[in-house]
CSV table of N, CA and C and ligand atoms in Angstrom, one decimal:
chain,number,residue,atom,x,y,z
P,1,MET,N,0.8,-1.2,0.0
P,1,MET,CA,0.0,0.0,0.0
P,1,MET,C,0.9,1.3,0.0
P,2,ALA,N,2.0,1.2,0.8
P,2,ALA,CA,2.9,2.4,0.8
P,2,ALA,C,3.5,2.6,-0.5
P,3,TYR,N,3.8,1.5,-1.2
P,3,TYR,CA,4.4,1.7,-2.6
P,3,TYR,C,3.4,2.4,-3.5
P,4,VAL,N,2.1,2.0,-3.4
P,4,VAL,CA,1.1,2.6,-4.3
P,4,VAL,C,1.0,4.1,-4.0
P,5,THR,N,1.0,4.4,-2.8
P,5,THR,CA,0.8,5.8,-2.4
P,5,THR,C,2.0,6.7,-2.9
P,6,LEU,N,3.2,6.2,-2.6
P,6,LEU,CA,4.4,6.9,-3.1
P,6,LEU,C,4.5,7.0,-4.6
P,7,ASP,N,4.1,5.9,-5.3
P,7,ASP,CA,4.1,5.9,-6.7
P,7,ASP,C,3.1,6.9,-7.3
P,8,LEU,N,1.9,7.0,-6.7
P,8,LEU,CA,0.9,8.0,-7.1
P,8,LEU,C,1.4,9.4,-6.9
P,9,MET,N,2.0,9.6,-5.8
P,9,MET,CA,2.5,11.0,-5.5
P,9,MET,C,3.6,11.4,-6.5
P,10,ALA,N,4.5,10.4,-6.8
P,10,ALA,CA,5.5,10.7,-7.8
P,10,ALA,C,4.9,11.0,-9.2
P,11,SER,N,3.9,10.2,-9.5
P,11,SER,CA,3.2,10.5,-10.8
P,11,SER,C,2.5,11.8,-10.8
P,12,ARG,N,1.9,12.2,-9.7
P,12,ARG,CA,1.2,13.4,-9.7
P,12,ARG,C,2.2,14.6,-9.8
P,13,ARG,N,3.4,14.4,-9.1
P,13,ARG,CA,4.4,15.5,-9.2
P,13,ARG,C,4.9,15.7,-10.6
P,14,ARG,N,5.1,14.5,-11.3
P,14,ARG,CA,5.5,14.6,-12.7
P,14,ARG,C,4.5,15.4,-13.6
P,15,VAL,N,3.2,15.0,-13.4
P,15,VAL,CA,2.2,15.7,-14.2
P,15,VAL,C,2.1,17.2,-13.9
P,16,LEU,N,2.2,17.6,-12.6
P,16,LEU,CA,2.2,19.0,-12.3
P,16,LEU,C,3.4,19.7,-12.8
P,17,THR,N,4.5,19.1,-12.7
P,17,THR,CA,5.8,19.8,-13.2
P,17,THR,C,5.7,20.0,-14.7
P,18,GLY,N,5.2,19.0,-15.4
P,18,GLY,CA,5.0,19.1,-16.9
P,18,GLY,C,4.0,20.1,-17.2
P,19,ALA,N,2.9,20.2,-16.5
P,19,ALA,CA,1.9,21.2,-16.8
P,19,ALA,C,2.5,22.6,-16.6
P,20,ALA,N,3.2,22.8,-15.5
P,20,ALA,CA,3.8,24.1,-15.2
P,20,ALA,C,4.8,24.5,-16.3
P,21,THR,N,5.6,23.5,-16.8
P,21,THR,CA,6.6,23.8,-17.8
P,21,THR,C,5.8,24.2,-19.1
P,22,LEU,N,4.8,23.5,-19.5
P,22,LEU,CA,4.0,23.9,-20.7
P,22,LEU,C,3.4,25.3,-20.5
P,23,SER,N,2.8,25.6,-19.4
P,23,SER,CA,2.2,26.9,-19.1
P,23,SER,C,3.3,28.0,-19.3
P,24,LEU,N,4.4,27.8,-18.7
P,24,LEU,CA,5.5,28.8,-18.8
P,24,LEU,C,5.9,29.0,-20.3
P,25,ALA,N,6.1,27.9,-21.0
P,25,ALA,CA,6.5,28.0,-22.4
P,25,ALA,C,5.4,28.7,-23.2
P,26,ALA,N,4.1,28.5,-23.0
P,26,ALA,CA,3.1,29.2,-23.7
P,26,ALA,C,3.1,30.6,-23.4
P,27,LEU,N,3.3,31.0,-22.1
P,27,LEU,CA,3.4,32.4,-21.7
P,27,LEU,C,4.5,33.1,-22.4
P,28,VAL,N,5.7,32.5,-22.5
P,28,VAL,CA,6.9,33.1,-23.1
P,28,VAL,C,6.6,33.3,-24.6
P,29,LEU,N,6.2,32.2,-25.2
P,29,LEU,CA,6.0,32.3,-26.7
P,29,LEU,C,4.8,33.2,-27.0
P,30,GLY,N,3.7,33.2,-26.3
P,30,GLY,CA,2.6,34.0,-26.6
P,30,GLY,C,2.9,35.5,-26.3
P,31,GLY,N,3.6,35.8,-25.2
P,31,GLY,CA,4.0,37.1,-24.9
P,31,GLY,C,4.9,37.7,-25.9
P,32,GLY,N,5.9,36.9,-26.3
P,32,GLY,CA,6.9,37.4,-27.3
P,32,GLY,C,6.3,37.8,-28.6
P,33,SER,N,5.4,36.9,-29.1
P,33,SER,CA,4.8,37.2,-30.4
P,33,SER,C,3.8,38.4,-30.3
P,34,SER,N,3.1,38.5,-29.2
P,34,SER,CA,2.1,39.7,-29.2
P,34,SER,C,2.9,41.0,-29.0
P,35,ALA,N,4.0,41.0,-28.3
P,35,ALA,CA,4.8,42.2,-28.2
P,35,ALA,C,5.4,42.6,-29.5
P,36,ALA,N,5.8,41.6,-30.3
P,36,ALA,CA,6.4,41.9,-31.6
P,36,ALA,C,5.3,42.4,-32.6
P,37,ALA,N,4.1,41.9,-32.4
P,37,ALA,CA,3.0,42.3,-33.3
P,37,ALA,C,2.5,43.7,-32.9
P,38,ALA,N,2.6,44.0,-31.6
P,38,ALA,CA,2.2,45.4,-31.1
P,38,ALA,C,3.2,46.4,-31.6
P,39,ALA,N,4.5,46.0,-31.6
P,39,ALA,CA,5.5,47.0,-32.1
P,39,ALA,C,5.4,47.2,-33.6
P,40,ALA,N,5.1,46.2,-34.3
P,40,ALA,CA,4.9,46.3,-35.8
P,40,ALA,C,3.7,47.1,-36.1
P,41,ALA,N,2.6,46.9,-35.4
P,41,ALA,CA,1.4,47.6,-35.6
P,41,ALA,C,1.5,49.1,-35.3
P,42,ALA,N,2.4,49.5,-34.4
P,42,ALA,CA,2.5,50.8,-33.9
P,42,ALA,C,3.2,51.7,-35.0
P,43,LYS,N,3.9,51.1,-35.9
P,43,LYS,CA,4.6,51.9,-37.0
P,43,LYS,C,3.9,51.8,-38.3
P,44,SER,N,3.9,52.9,-39.0
P,44,SER,CA,3.3,52.9,-40.4
P,44,SER,C,4.2,52.2,-41.4
P,45,SER,N,3.6,51.6,-42.4
P,45,SER,CA,4.4,51.1,-43.5
P,45,SER,C,5.0,52.3,-44.3
P,46,GLN,N,6.1,52.0,-45.0
P,46,GLN,CA,6.7,53.1,-45.8
P,46,GLN,C,5.7,53.5,-46.9
P,47,LYS,N,5.0,52.5,-47.4
P,47,LYS,CA,4.1,52.9,-48.6
P,47,LYS,C,3.0,53.7,-48.1
P,48,SER,N,2.5,53.5,-46.9
P,48,SER,CA,1.3,54.2,-46.4
P,48,SER,C,1.6,55.7,-46.1
P,49,VAL,N,2.9,56.0,-46.0
P,49,VAL,CA,3.3,57.4,-45.7
P,49,VAL,C,4.1,58.1,-46.8
P,50,ASP,N,4.0,57.4,-48.0
P,50,ASP,CA,4.7,57.9,-49.2
P,50,ASP,C,6.2,58.1,-49.0
P,51,TYR,N,6.8,57.2,-48.2
P,51,TYR,CA,8.2,57.3,-47.9
P,51,TYR,C,9.0,57.2,-49.2
P,52,GLN,N,10.0,58.1,-49.3
P,52,GLN,CA,11.0,58.1,-50.5
P,52,GLN,C,12.4,58.2,-49.9
P,53,THR,N,13.3,57.8,-50.7
P,53,THR,CA,14.7,57.8,-50.3
P,53,THR,C,15.5,59.1,-50.5
P,54,HIS,N,14.8,60.1,-51.0
P,54,HIS,CA,15.4,61.4,-51.2
P,54,HIS,C,14.5,62.5,-50.5
P,55,PRO,N,15.1,63.6,-50.2
P,55,PRO,CA,14.4,64.7,-49.5
P,55,PRO,C,13.3,65.3,-50.4
P,56,LYS,N,12.4,66.0,-49.7
P,56,LYS,CA,11.4,66.8,-50.4
P,56,LYS,C,11.3,68.2,-49.9
P,57,GLY,N,11.4,69.1,-50.8
P,57,GLY,CA,11.3,70.6,-50.4
P,57,GLY,C,12.4,71.0,-49.4
P,58,GLY,N,13.5,70.3,-49.5
P,58,GLY,CA,14.6,70.6,-48.6
P,58,GLY,C,14.5,70.0,-47.2
P,59,HIS,N,13.5,69.1,-47.0
P,59,HIS,CA,13.3,68.4,-45.8
P,59,HIS,C,13.6,66.9,-45.9
P,60,GLY,N,14.3,66.4,-44.9
P,60,GLY,CA,14.7,65.0,-45.0
P,60,GLY,C,14.6,64.4,-43.6
P,61,CYS,N,14.7,63.1,-43.5
P,61,CYS,CA,14.6,62.4,-42.2
P,61,CYS,C,15.7,62.9,-41.2
P,62,ASN,N,16.8,63.3,-41.7
P,62,ASN,CA,17.9,63.7,-40.8
P,62,ASN,C,17.5,65.0,-40.0
P,63,SER,N,16.5,65.7,-40.4
P,63,SER,CA,16.0,66.9,-39.6
P,63,SER,C,14.6,66.7,-39.1
P,64,CYS,N,14.2,65.4,-39.1
P,64,CYS,CA,12.8,65.1,-38.6
P,64,CYS,C,13.0,64.7,-37.1
P,65,LYS,N,12.0,65.1,-36.3
P,65,LYS,CA,12.0,64.7,-34.9
P,65,LYS,C,11.9,63.2,-34.6
P,66,ASP,N,11.4,62.5,-35.6
P,66,ASP,CA,11.2,61.0,-35.4
P,66,ASP,C,12.4,60.2,-35.9
P,67,PHE,N,13.3,60.8,-36.5
P,67,PHE,CA,14.5,60.0,-37.0
P,67,PHE,C,15.3,59.5,-35.9
P,68,ILE,N,15.7,58.2,-36.0
P,68,ILE,CA,16.6,57.6,-35.1
P,68,ILE,C,17.8,57.1,-35.9
P,69,PRO,N,19.0,57.8,-35.8
P,69,PRO,CA,20.2,57.5,-36.6
P,69,PRO,C,20.6,56.0,-36.2
P,70,GLN,N,21.0,55.3,-37.1
P,70,GLN,CA,21.4,55.6,-38.5
P,70,GLN,C,20.3,55.2,-39.5
P,71,THR,N,19.4,54.2,-39.2
P,71,THR,CA,18.5,53.8,-40.2
P,71,THR,C,17.1,53.5,-39.6
P,72,ASN,N,16.7,54.2,-38.6
P,72,ASN,CA,15.3,53.9,-38.0
P,72,ASN,C,14.5,55.2,-37.8
P,73,CYS,N,13.2,54.9,-37.5
P,73,CYS,CA,12.3,56.0,-37.3
P,73,CYS,C,11.3,55.6,-36.2
P,74,LYS,N,10.9,56.5,-35.4
P,74,LYS,CA,10.0,56.2,-34.3
P,74,LYS,C,8.6,55.8,-34.8
P,75,THR,N,8.2,56.3,-36.0
P,75,THR,CA,6.8,56.1,-36.4
P,75,THR,C,6.7,55.3,-37.7
P,76,VAL,N,7.8,55.1,-38.5
P,76,VAL,CA,7.7,54.4,-39.8
P,76,VAL,C,8.6,53.2,-39.8
P,77,GLU,N,8.2,52.1,-40.3
P,77,GLU,CA,9.0,50.9,-40.4
P,77,GLU,C,10.3,51.1,-41.2
P,78,GLY,N,11.4,50.6,-40.7
P,78,GLY,CA,12.7,50.8,-41.3
P,78,GLY,C,12.9,49.7,-42.4
P,79,PRO,N,14.0,49.8,-43.0
P,79,PRO,CA,15.1,50.8,-42.8
P,79,PRO,C,14.8,52.2,-43.4
P,80,ILE,N,15.2,53.2,-42.7
P,80,ILE,CA,15.0,54.6,-43.1
P,80,ILE,C,16.4,55.2,-43.4
P,81,GLN,N,16.4,56.0,-44.5
P,81,GLN,CA,17.7,56.7,-44.8
P,81,GLN,C,17.6,58.1,-44.3
P,82,ALA,N,18.8,58.6,-43.9
P,82,ALA,CA,18.8,60.0,-43.4
P,82,ALA,C,18.4,61.0,-44.4
P,83,SER,N,18.6,60.6,-45.7
P,83,SER,CA,18.3,61.5,-46.8
P,83,SER,C,16.8,61.3,-47.2
P,84,GLY,N,16.1,60.4,-46.6
P,84,GLY,CA,14.7,60.1,-47.0
P,84,GLY,C,13.7,61.2,-46.5
P,85,TRP,N,12.4,60.9,-46.8
P,85,TRP,CA,11.3,61.8,-46.4
P,85,TRP,C,10.0,61.0,-46.5
P,86,CYS,N,9.1,61.4,-45.7
P,86,CYS,CA,7.7,60.9,-45.8
P,86,CYS,C,6.7,62.0,-45.4
P,87,ASN,N,5.4,61.7,-45.6
P,87,ASN,CA,4.4,62.7,-45.3
P,87,ASN,C,4.1,62.9,-43.8
P,88,LYS,N,4.8,62.2,-43.0
P,88,LYS,CA,4.7,62.4,-41.5
P,88,LYS,C,5.9,63.3,-41.0
P,89,TYR,N,6.6,63.9,-42.0
P,89,TYR,CA,7.8,64.7,-41.6
P,89,TYR,C,7.4,65.7,-40.6
P,90,ALA,N,8.2,65.9,-39.5
P,90,ALA,CA,8.0,66.9,-38.5
P,90,ALA,C,9.4,67.4,-38.1
P,91,HIS,N,9.6,68.7,-38.4
P,91,HIS,CA,10.9,69.3,-38.2
P,91,HIS,C,11.3,69.2,-36.7
P,92,SER,N,12.5,68.8,-36.4
P,92,SER,CA,13.0,68.6,-35.0
P,92,SER,C,13.4,70.0,-34.4
Y,26,LIG,S1,10.4,62.0,-42.4
Y,26,LIG,FE1,9.0,60.2,-42.0
Y,26,LIG,S2,10.3,58.4,-42.3
Y,26,LIG,FE2,11.7,60.2,-42.1
Y,26,LIG,S3,12.1,60.3,-39.9
Y,26,LIG,FE3,10.4,61.6,-40.2
Y,26,LIG,S4,8.6,60.4,-39.8
Y,26,LIG,FE4,10.3,59.0,-40.1
Protein backbone atom coordinates (compact mmCIF):
# COMPACT_ATOMS: atom_id res chain seq x y z
CA MET A 1 0.00 0.00 0.00
CA ALA A 2 2.85 2.37 0.84
CA TYR A 3 4.40 1.70 -2.58
CA VAL A 4 1.12 2.57 -4.30
CA THR A 5 0.81 5.85 -2.38
CA LEU A 6 4.42 6.86 -3.10
CA ASP A 7 4.08 5.90 -6.75
CA LEU A 8 0.89 7.96 -7.10
CA MET A 9 2.54 10.96 -5.46
CA ALA A 10 5.51 10.72 -7.81
CA SER A 11 3.22 10.46 -10.83
CA ARG A 12 1.19 13.45 -9.66
CA ARG A 13 4.39 15.48 -9.17
CA ARG A 14 5.54 14.64 -12.71
CA VAL A 15 2.18 15.68 -14.17
CA LEU A 16 2.15 18.98 -12.26
CA THR A 17 5.75 19.76 -13.21
CA GLY A 18 5.02 19.06 -16.86
CA ALA A 19 1.90 21.24 -16.80
CA ALA A 20 3.83 24.09 -15.20
CA THR A 21 6.56 23.82 -17.85
CA LEU A 22 4.00 23.88 -20.66
CA SER A 23 2.23 26.89 -19.15
CA LEU A 24 5.50 28.80 -18.84
CA ALA A 25 6.46 27.98 -22.43
CA ALA A 26 3.06 29.16 -23.69
CA LEU A 27 3.37 32.37 -21.70
CA VAL A 28 6.85 33.12 -23.08
CA LEU A 29 5.96 32.27 -26.67
CA GLY A 30 2.60 34.05 -26.58
CA GLY A 31 3.98 37.13 -24.87
CA GLY A 32 6.88 37.43 -27.28
CA SER A 33 4.78 37.21 -30.41
CA SER A 34 2.14 39.66 -29.16
CA ALA A 35 4.84 42.18 -28.19
CA ALA A 36 6.37 41.90 -31.65
CA ALA A 37 2.95 42.30 -33.26
CA ALA A 38 2.21 45.38 -31.15
CA ALA A 39 5.54 46.96 -32.10
CA ALA A 40 4.93 46.30 -35.80
CA ALA A 41 1.37 47.63 -35.61
CA ALA A 42 2.54 50.84 -33.93
CA LYS A 43 4.62 51.88 -36.95
CA SER A 44 3.30 52.89 -40.35
CA SER A 45 4.44 51.09 -43.48
CA GLN A 46 6.70 53.07 -45.79
CA LYS A 47 4.13 52.85 -48.55
CA SER A 48 1.30 54.25 -46.41
CA VAL A 49 3.27 57.44 -45.66
CA ASP A 50 4.71 57.90 -49.18
CA TYR A 51 8.24 57.30 -47.93
CA GLN A 52 10.95 58.08 -50.48
CA THR A 53 14.73 57.76 -50.27
CA HIS A 54 15.39 61.39 -51.23
CA PRO A 55 14.43 64.68 -49.53
CA LYS A 56 11.39 66.77 -50.44
CA GLY A 57 11.31 70.55 -50.39
CA GLY A 58 14.63 70.64 -48.57
CA HIS A 59 13.30 68.42 -45.77
CA GLY A 60 14.68 65.01 -44.95
CA CYS A 61 14.63 62.40 -42.23
CA ASN A 62 17.90 63.73 -40.83
CA SER A 63 16.05 66.87 -39.65
CA CYS A 64 12.82 65.11 -38.57
CA LYS A 65 12.01 64.73 -34.87
CA ASP A 66 11.20 61.02 -35.37
CA PHE A 67 14.45 60.00 -37.05
CA ILE A 68 16.63 57.56 -35.09
CA PRO A 69 20.17 57.46 -36.56
CA GLN A 70 21.37 55.56 -38.49
CA THR A 71 18.46 53.78 -40.18
CA ASN A 72 15.35 53.90 -37.99
CA CYS A 73 12.29 56.01 -37.32
CA LYS A 74 9.97 56.17 -34.31
CA THR A 75 6.83 56.05 -36.44
CA VAL A 76 7.69 54.40 -39.78
CA GLU A 77 8.97 50.88 -40.40
CA GLY A 78 12.65 50.76 -41.32
CA PRO A 79 15.09 50.79 -42.77
CA ILE A 80 15.03 54.58 -43.11
CA GLN A 81 17.69 56.66 -44.82
CA ALA A 82 18.83 59.98 -43.37
CA SER A 83 18.27 61.52 -46.80
CA GLY A 84 14.70 60.14 -47.01
CA TRP A 85 11.35 61.80 -46.44
CA CYS A 86 7.69 60.88 -45.81
CA ASN A 87 4.39 62.72 -45.33
CA LYS A 88 4.71 62.44 -41.53
CA TYR A 89 7.78 64.65 -41.58
CA ALA A 90 7.99 66.91 -38.54
CA HIS A 91 10.91 69.28 -38.15
CA SER A 92 12.96 68.63 -35.03
S1 LIG B 1 10.36 61.98 -42.41
FE1 LIG B 1 9.02 60.21 -42.02
S2 LIG B 1 10.33 58.41 -42.26
FE2 LIG B 1 11.67 60.20 -42.05
S3 LIG B 1 12.15 60.26 -39.86
FE3 LIG B 1 10.38 61.61 -40.19
S4 LIG B 1 8.56 60.36 -39.82
FE4 LIG B 1 10.32 58.97 -40.08
